[in-house]
PDB file of C-alpha atoms in Angstrom:
ATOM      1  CA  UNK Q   1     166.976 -12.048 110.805  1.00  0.00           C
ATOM      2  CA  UNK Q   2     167.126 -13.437 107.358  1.00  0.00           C
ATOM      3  CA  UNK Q   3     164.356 -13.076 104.749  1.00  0.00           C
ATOM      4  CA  UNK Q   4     163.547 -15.431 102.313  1.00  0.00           C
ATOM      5  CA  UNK Q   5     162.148 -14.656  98.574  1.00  0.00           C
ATOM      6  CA  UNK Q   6     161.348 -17.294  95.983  1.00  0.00           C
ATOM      7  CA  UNK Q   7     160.835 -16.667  92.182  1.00  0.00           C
ATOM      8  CA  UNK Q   8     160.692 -18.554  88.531  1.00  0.00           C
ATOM      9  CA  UNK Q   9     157.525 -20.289  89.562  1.00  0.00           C
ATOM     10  CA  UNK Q  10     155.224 -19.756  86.470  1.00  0.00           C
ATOM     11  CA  UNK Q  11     152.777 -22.669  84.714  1.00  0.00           C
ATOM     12  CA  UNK Q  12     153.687 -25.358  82.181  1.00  0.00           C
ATOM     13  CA  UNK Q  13     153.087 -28.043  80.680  1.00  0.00           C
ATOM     14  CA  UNK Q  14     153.607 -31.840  81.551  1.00  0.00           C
ATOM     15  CA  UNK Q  15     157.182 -33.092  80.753  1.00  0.00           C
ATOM     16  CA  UNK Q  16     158.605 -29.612  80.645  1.00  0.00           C
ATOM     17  CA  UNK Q  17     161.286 -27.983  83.259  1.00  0.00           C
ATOM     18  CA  UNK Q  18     160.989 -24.847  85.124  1.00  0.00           C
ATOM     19  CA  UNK Q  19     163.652 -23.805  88.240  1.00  0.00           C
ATOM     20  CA  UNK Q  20     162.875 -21.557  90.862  1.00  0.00           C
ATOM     21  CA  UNK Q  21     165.124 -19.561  92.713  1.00  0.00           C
ATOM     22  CA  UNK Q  22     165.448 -18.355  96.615  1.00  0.00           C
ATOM     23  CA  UNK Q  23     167.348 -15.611  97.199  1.00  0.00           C
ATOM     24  CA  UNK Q  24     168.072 -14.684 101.550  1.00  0.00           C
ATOM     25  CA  UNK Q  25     168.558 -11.383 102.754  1.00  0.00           C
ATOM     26  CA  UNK Q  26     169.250 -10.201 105.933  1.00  0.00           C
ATOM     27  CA  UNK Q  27     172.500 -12.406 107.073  1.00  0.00           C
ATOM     28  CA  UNK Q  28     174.507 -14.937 105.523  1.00  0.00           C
ATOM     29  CA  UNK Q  29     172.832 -18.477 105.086  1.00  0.00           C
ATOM     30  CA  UNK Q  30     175.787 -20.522 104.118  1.00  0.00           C
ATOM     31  CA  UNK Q  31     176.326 -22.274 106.880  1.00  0.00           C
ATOM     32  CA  UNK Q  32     172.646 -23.290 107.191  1.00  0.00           C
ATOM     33  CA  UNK Q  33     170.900 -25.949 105.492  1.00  0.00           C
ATOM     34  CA  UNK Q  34     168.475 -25.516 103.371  1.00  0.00           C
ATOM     35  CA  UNK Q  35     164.954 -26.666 102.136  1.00  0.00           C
ATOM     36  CA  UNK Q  36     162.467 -26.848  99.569  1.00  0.00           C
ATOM     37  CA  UNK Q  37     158.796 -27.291 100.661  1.00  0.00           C
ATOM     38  CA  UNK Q  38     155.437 -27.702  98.486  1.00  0.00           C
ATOM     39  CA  UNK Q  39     151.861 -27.797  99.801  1.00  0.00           C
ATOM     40  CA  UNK Q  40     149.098 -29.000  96.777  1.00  0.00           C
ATOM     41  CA  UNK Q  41     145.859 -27.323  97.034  1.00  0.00           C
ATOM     42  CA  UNK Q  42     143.465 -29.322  99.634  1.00  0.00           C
ATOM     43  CA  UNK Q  43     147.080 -31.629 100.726  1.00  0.00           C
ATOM     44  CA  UNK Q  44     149.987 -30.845 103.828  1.00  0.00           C
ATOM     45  CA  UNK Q  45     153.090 -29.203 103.204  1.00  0.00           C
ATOM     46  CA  UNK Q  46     155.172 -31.420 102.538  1.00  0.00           C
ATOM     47  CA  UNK Q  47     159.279 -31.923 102.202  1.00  0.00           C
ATOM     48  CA  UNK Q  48     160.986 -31.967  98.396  1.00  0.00           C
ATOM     49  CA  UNK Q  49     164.651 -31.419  99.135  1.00  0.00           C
ATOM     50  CA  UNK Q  50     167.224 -30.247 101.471  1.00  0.00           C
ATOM     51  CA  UNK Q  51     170.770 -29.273 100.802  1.00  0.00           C
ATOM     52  CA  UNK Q  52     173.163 -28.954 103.246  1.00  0.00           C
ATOM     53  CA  UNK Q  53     175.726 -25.832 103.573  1.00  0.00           C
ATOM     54  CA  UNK Q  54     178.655 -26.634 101.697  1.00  0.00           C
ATOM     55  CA  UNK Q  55     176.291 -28.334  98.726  1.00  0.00           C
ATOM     56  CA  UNK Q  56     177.851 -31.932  99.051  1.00  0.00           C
ATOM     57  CA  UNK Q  57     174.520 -33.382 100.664  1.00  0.00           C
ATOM     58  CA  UNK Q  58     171.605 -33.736  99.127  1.00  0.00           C
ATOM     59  CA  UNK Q  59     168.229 -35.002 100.268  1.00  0.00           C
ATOM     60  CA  UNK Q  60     164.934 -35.532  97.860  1.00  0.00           C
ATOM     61  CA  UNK Q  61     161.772 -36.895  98.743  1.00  0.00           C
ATOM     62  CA  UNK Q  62     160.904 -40.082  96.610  1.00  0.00           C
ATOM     63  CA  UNK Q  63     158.144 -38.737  94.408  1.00  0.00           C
ATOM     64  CA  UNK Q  64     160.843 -36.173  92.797  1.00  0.00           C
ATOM     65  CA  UNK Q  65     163.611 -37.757  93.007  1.00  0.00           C
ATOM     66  CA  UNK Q  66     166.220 -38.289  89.889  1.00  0.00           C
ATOM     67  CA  UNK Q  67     163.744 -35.529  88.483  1.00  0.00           C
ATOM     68  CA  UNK Q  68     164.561 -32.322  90.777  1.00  0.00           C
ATOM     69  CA  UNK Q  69     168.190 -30.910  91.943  1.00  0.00           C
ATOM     70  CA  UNK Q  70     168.711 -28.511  94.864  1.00  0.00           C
ATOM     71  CA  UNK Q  71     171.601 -26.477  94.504  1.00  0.00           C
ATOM     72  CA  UNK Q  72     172.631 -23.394  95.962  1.00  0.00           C
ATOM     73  CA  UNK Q  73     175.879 -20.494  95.918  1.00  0.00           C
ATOM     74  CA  UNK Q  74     176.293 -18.973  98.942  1.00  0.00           C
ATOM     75  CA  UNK Q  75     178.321 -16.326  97.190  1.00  0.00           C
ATOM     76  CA  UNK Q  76     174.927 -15.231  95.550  1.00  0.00           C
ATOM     77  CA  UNK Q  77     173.166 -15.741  98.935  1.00  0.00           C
ATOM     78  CA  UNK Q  78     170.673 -18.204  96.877  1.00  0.00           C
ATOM     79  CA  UNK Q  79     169.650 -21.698  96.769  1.00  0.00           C
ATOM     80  CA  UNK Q  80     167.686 -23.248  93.742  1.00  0.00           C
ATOM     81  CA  UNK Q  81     165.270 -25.912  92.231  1.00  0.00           C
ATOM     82  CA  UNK Q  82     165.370 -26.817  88.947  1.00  0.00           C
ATOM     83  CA  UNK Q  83     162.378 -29.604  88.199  1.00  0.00           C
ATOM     84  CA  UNK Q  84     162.092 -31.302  85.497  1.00  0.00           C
ATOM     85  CA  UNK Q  85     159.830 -34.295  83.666  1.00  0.00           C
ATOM     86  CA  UNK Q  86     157.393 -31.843  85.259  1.00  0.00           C
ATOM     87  CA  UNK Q  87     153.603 -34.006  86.212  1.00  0.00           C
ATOM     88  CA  UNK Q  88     150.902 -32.601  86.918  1.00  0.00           C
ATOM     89  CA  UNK Q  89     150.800 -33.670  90.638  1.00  0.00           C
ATOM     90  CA  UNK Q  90     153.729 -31.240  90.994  1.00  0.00           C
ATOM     91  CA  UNK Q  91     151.480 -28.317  90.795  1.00  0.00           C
ATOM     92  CA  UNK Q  92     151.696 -26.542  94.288  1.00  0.00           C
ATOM     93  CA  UNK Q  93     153.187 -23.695  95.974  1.00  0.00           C
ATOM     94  CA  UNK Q  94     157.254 -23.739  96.229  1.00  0.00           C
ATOM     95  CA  UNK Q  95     158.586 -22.706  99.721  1.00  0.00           C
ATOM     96  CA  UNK Q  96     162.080 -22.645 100.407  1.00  0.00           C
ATOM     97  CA  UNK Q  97     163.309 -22.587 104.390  1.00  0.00           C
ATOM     98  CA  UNK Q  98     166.394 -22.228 106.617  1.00  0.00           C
ATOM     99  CA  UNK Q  99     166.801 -25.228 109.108  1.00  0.00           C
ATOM    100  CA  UNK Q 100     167.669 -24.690 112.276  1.00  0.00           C
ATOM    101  CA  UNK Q 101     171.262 -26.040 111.890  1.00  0.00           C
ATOM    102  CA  UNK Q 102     173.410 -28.161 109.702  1.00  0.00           C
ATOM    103  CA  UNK Q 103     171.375 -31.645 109.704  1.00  0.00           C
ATOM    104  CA  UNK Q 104     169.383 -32.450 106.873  1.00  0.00           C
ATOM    105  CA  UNK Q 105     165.885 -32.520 108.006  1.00  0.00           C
ATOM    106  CA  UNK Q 106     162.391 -33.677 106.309  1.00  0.00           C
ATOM    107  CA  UNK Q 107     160.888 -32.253 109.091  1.00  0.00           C
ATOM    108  CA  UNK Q 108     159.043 -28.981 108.596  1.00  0.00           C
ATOM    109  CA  UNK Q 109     159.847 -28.235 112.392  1.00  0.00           C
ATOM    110  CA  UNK Q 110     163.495 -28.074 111.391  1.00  0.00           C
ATOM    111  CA  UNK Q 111     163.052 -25.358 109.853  1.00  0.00           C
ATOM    112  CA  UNK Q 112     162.902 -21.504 111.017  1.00  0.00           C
ATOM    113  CA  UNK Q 113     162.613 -19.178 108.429  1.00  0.00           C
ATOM    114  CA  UNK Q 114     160.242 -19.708 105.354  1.00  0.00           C
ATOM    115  CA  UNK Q 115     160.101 -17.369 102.567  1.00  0.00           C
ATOM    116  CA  UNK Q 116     156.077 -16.407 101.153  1.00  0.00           C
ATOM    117  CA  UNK Q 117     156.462 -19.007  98.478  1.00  0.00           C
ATOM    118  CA  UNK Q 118     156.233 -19.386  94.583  1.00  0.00           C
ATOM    119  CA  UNK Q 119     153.184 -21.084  92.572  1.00  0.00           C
ATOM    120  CA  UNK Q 120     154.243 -23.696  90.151  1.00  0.00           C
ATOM    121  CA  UNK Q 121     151.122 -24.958  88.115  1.00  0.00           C
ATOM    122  CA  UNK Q 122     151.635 -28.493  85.682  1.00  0.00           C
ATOM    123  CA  UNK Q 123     148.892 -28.730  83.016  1.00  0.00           C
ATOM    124  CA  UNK Q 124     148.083 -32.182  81.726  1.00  0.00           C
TER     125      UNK Q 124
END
């Protein structure tokens, strides 16, 4: 069973960066892809970015795209976000996942293991 933490959320301002971190326990992850997730207050969870388990793919979702990188070393057992041109609408909880297998998915139903998440607050 592999356990999921996230960290590095924190608040800021608009147009700054922050990254947060998700560090698995448990077993490896590396051949796994995996996910970021946010859910706004009152809105669904909804899909950011997946990685896939060597790093070469990358997926975004269209609102943070050419603003947010996924990344991960699987020697560290850890995948990251690192967000910049931070907005506002950004503010939400961070949850990172494992997918099921080795497709990237946008799917939250992909995904089997979630870690407890990390807030990330934007101020205007």
């Amino acid at each position: 069973q592999v356990q999921l933490v996230e960290s590095g959320g924190g608040v800021v301002q608009a147009g700054d960066s922050l990254s947060v971190s998700c560090s698995a326990s448990g077993r490896t992850f590396s051949s796994n892809v995996m996910g970021w997730f946010r859910r706004a207050p009152g809105k669904e969870r909804e899909f950011v970015a997946a990685i896939s388990w060597s790093g070469g793919t990358t997926k975004y979702a269209d609102s943070v795209k050419g603003r947010f990188t996924i990344s991960r070393d699987n020697a560290k057992n850890t995948v990251y976000l690192r967000m910049n041109s931070l907005k506002p609408e950004d503010t939400a909880v961070y949850y990172c996942a494992l997918a099921w297998g080795t497709v990237l998915r946008v799917e939250a139903s992909s995904y089997a293991t979630w870690g407890q998440g990390t807030q990330v607050t934007v101020s205007s």
